[in-house]
Tab-separated table of C-alpha atoms and ligand atoms in Angstrom:
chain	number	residue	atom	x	y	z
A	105	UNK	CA	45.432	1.641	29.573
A	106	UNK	CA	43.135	1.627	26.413
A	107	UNK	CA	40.205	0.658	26.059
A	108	UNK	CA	38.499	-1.326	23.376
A	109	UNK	CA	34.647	-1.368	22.184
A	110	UNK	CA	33.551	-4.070	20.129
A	111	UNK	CA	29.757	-3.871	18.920
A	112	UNK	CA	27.797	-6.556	18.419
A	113	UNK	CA	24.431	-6.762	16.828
A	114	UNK	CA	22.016	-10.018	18.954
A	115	UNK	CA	18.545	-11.109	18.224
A	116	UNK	CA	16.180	-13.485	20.218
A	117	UNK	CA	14.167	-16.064	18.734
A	118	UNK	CA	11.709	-18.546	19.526
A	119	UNK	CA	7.852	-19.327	20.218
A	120	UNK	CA	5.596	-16.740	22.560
A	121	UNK	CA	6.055	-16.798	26.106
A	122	UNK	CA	9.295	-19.277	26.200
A	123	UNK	CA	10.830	-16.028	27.956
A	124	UNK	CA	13.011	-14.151	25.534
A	125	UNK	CA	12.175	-10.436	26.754
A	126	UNK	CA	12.262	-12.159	30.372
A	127	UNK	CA	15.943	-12.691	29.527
A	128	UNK	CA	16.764	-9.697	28.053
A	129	UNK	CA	15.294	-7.437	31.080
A	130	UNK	CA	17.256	-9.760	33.195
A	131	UNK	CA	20.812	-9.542	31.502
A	132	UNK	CA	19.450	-5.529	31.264
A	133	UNK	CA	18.023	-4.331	34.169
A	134	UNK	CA	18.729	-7.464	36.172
A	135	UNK	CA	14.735	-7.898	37.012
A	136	UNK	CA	11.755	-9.880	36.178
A	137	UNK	CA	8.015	-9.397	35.763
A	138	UNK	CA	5.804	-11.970	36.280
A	139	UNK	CA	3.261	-10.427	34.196
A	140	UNK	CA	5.103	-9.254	31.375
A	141	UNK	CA	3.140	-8.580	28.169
A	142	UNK	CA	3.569	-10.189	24.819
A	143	UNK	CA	6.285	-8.233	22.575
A	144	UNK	CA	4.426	-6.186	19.747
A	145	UNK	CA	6.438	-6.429	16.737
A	146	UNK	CA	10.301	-6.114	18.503
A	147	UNK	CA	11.983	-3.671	21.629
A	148	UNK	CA	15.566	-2.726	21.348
A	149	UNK	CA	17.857	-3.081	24.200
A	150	UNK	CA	21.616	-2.975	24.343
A	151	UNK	CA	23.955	-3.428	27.840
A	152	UNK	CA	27.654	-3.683	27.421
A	153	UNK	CA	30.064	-6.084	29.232
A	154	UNK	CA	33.773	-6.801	30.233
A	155	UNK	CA	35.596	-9.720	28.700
A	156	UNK	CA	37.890	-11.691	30.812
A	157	UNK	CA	40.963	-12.484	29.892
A	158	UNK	CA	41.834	-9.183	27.852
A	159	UNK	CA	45.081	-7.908	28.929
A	160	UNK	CA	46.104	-5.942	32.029
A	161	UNK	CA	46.716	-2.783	30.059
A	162	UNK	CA	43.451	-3.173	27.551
A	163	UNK	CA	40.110	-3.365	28.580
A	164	UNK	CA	37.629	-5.154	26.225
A	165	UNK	CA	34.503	-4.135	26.578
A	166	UNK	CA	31.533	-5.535	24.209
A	167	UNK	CA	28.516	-3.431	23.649
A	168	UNK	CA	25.470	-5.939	22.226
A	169	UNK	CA	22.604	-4.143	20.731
A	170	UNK	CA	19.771	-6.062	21.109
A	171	UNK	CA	16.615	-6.982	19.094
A	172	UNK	CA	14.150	-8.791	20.926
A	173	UNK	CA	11.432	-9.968	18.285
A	174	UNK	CA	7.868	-10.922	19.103
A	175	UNK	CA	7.105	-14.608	19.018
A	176	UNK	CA	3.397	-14.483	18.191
A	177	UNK	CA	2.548	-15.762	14.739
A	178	UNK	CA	1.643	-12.804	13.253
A	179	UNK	CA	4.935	-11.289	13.398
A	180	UNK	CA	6.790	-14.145	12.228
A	181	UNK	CA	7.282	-12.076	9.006
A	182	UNK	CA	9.187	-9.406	10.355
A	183	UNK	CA	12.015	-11.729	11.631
A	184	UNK	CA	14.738	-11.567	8.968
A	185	UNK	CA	14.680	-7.785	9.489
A	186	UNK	CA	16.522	-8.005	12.626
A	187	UNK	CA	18.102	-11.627	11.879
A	188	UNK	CA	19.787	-10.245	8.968
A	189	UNK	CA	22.906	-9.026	9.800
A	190	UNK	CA	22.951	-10.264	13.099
A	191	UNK	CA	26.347	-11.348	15.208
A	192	UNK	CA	24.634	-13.606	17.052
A	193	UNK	CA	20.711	-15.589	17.732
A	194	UNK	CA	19.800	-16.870	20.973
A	195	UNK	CA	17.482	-19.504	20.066
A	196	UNK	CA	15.282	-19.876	23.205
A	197	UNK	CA	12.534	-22.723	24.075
A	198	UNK	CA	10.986	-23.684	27.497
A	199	UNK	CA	11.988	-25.995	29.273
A	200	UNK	CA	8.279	-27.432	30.117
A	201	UNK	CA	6.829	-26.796	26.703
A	202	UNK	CA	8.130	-30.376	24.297
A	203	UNK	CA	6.276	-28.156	21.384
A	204	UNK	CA	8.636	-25.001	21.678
A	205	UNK	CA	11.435	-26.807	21.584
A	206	UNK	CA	10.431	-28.365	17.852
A	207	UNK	CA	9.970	-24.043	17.215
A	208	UNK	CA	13.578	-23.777	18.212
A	209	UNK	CA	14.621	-26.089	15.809
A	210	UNK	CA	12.796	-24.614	13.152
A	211	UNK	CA	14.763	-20.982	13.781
A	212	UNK	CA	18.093	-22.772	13.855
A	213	UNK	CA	17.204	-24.169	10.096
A	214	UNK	CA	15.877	-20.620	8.864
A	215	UNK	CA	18.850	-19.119	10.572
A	216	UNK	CA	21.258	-21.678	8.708
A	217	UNK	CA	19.753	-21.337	5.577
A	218	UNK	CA	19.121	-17.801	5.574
A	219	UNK	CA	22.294	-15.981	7.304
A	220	UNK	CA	24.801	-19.373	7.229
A	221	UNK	CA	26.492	-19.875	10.383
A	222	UNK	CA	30.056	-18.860	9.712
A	223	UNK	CA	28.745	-15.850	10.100
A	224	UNK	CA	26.450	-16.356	12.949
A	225	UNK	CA	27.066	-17.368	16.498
A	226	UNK	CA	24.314	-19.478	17.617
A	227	UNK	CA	23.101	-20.203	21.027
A	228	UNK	CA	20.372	-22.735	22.092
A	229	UNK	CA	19.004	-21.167	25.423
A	230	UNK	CA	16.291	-23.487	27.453
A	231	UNK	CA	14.598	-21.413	30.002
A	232	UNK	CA	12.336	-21.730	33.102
A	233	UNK	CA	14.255	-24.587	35.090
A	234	UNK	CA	13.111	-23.137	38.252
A	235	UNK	CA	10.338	-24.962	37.142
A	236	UNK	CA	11.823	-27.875	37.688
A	237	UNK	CA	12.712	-28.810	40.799
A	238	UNK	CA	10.880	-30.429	43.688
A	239	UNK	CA	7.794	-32.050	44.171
A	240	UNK	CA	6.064	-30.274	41.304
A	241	UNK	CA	9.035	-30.737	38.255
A	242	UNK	CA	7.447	-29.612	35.295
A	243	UNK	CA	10.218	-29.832	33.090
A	244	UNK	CA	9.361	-32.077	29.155
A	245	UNK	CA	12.362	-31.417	27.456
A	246	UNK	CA	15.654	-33.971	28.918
A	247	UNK	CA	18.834	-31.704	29.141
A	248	UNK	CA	20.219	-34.548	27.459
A	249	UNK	CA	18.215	-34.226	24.172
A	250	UNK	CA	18.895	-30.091	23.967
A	251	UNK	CA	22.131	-30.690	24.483
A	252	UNK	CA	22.409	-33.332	21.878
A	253	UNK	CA	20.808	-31.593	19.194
A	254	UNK	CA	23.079	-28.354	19.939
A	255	UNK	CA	26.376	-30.413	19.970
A	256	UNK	CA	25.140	-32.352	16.829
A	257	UNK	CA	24.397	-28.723	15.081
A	258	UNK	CA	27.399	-26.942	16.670
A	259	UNK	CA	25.210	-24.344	18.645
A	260	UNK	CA	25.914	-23.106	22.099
A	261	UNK	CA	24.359	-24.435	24.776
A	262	UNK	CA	22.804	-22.985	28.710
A	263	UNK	CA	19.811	-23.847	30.196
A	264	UNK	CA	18.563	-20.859	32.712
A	265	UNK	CA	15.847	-19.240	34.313
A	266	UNK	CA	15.121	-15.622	33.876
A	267	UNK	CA	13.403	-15.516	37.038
A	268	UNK	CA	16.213	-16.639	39.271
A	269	UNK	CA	19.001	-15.179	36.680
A	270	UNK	CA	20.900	-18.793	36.792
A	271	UNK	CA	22.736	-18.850	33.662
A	272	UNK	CA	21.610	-15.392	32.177
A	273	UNK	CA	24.957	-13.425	32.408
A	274	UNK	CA	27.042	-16.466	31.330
A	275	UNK	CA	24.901	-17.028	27.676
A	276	UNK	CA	25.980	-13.652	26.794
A	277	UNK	CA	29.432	-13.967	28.197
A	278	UNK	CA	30.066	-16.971	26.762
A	279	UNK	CA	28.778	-15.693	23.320
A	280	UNK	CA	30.994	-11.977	23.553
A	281	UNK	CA	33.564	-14.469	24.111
A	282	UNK	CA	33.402	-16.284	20.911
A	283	UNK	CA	33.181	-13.230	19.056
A	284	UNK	CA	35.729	-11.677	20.116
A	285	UNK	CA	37.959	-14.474	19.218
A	286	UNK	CA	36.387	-14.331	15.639
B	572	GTP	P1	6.635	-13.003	23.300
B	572	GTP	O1	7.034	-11.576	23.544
B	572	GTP	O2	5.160	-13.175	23.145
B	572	GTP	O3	7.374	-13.626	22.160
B	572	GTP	O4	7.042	-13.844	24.640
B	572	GTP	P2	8.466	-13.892	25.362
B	572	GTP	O5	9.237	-15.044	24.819
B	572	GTP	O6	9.118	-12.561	25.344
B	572	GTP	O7	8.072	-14.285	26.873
B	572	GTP	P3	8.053	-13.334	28.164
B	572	GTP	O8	9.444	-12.914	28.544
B	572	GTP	O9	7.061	-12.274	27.962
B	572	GTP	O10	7.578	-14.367	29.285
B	572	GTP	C1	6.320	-15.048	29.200
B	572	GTP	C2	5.858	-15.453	30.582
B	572	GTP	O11	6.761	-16.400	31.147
B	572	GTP	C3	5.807	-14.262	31.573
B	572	GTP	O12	4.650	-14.389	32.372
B	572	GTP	C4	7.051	-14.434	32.401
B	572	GTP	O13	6.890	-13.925	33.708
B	572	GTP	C5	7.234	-15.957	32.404
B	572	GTP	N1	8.658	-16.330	32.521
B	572	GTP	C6	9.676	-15.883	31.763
B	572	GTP	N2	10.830	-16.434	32.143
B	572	GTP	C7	10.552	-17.256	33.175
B	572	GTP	C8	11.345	-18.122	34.013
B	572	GTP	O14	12.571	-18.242	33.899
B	572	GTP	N3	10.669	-18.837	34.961
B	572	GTP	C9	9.327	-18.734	35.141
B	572	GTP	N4	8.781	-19.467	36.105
B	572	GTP	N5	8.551	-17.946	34.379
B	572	GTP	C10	9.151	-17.210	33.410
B	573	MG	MG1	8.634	-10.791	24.459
């Protein structure tokens, strides 16, 4: 049968240490560092995968090229370089941090003002909720409220944990999804 390579361009926002190359080496490499350092300025990653549902003669396959930026302050200027002509943001916040959440929503305004999200897919991405379960739940932000906010600004929505890999694969299946049908 043929096959088909789409190409999409992805960046990851959001504050310092919410977990955004954590993610990345995760949907990647499928591992996680405990001790990862802070991104300097941005890495570049891609991994391709299958979509579902493509024919039994095709094969789909979607190749995302990755930028994941540094969330430090002082390299909050560099951001629209690899925003700006992106396919698609994952917006990430932690899931025990109330304050990085409020970042989050900041990015989704810049992103809507800047790029316009026709042309963007969006995805709101809380991370760390293997932080929250048993005795010691550290979890501030209510699914509820994320999910709220995303449905009321038309964003995708997962909360996951890089360290386990709950929910990693499907943000960026979901997401090659929606572009594809676009
Ligand atoms: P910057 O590069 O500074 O913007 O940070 P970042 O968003 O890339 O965060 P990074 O992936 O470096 O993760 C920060 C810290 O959180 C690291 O010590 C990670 O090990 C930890 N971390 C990331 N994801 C998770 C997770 O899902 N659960 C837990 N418990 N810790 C995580
Ligand atoms: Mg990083």
């Amino acid at each position: 049968g043929n096959r088909v390579m789409l190409q999409f361009k992805l960046v990851l926002l959001g504050d310092s240490s919410v977990g955004k190359s954590s993610i990345v080496y995760r949907f990647v490499k499928d591992s996680f560092d405990e001790f990862r350092e802070s991104t300097i300025g941005a890495a570049f990653l891609s991994q391709t995968i299958k979509i579902s549902g493509s024919s039994e003669q095709s094969e789909t396959v979607i190749k995302f090229e990755i930028w994941d930026t540094a969330g430090q302050e002082r390299y909050k200027s560099l951001a629209p370089m690899y925003y700006r002509n992106a396919n698609a943001a994952l917006v990430v916040y932690d899931v025990t941090q109330q304050d990085s959440l409020t970042k989050a929503r900041a990015w989704v305004n810049e992103l809507k003002n800047k790029v316009g999200d026709e042309d963007l897919v969006i995805c709101l991405v809380g991370n760390k909720i293997d932080l929250c379960d048993g005795d010691e739940d550290k979890r501030a932000v209510e699914t509820g409220e994320a999910r709220d906010y995303a449905a009321e600004q038309s964003l995708l929505f997962y909360e996951v944990s890089a360290k386990t890999g709950s929910g990693v694969r499907q943000i960026f299946e979901s997401i090659g999804e929606k572009l594809y049908e676009t």
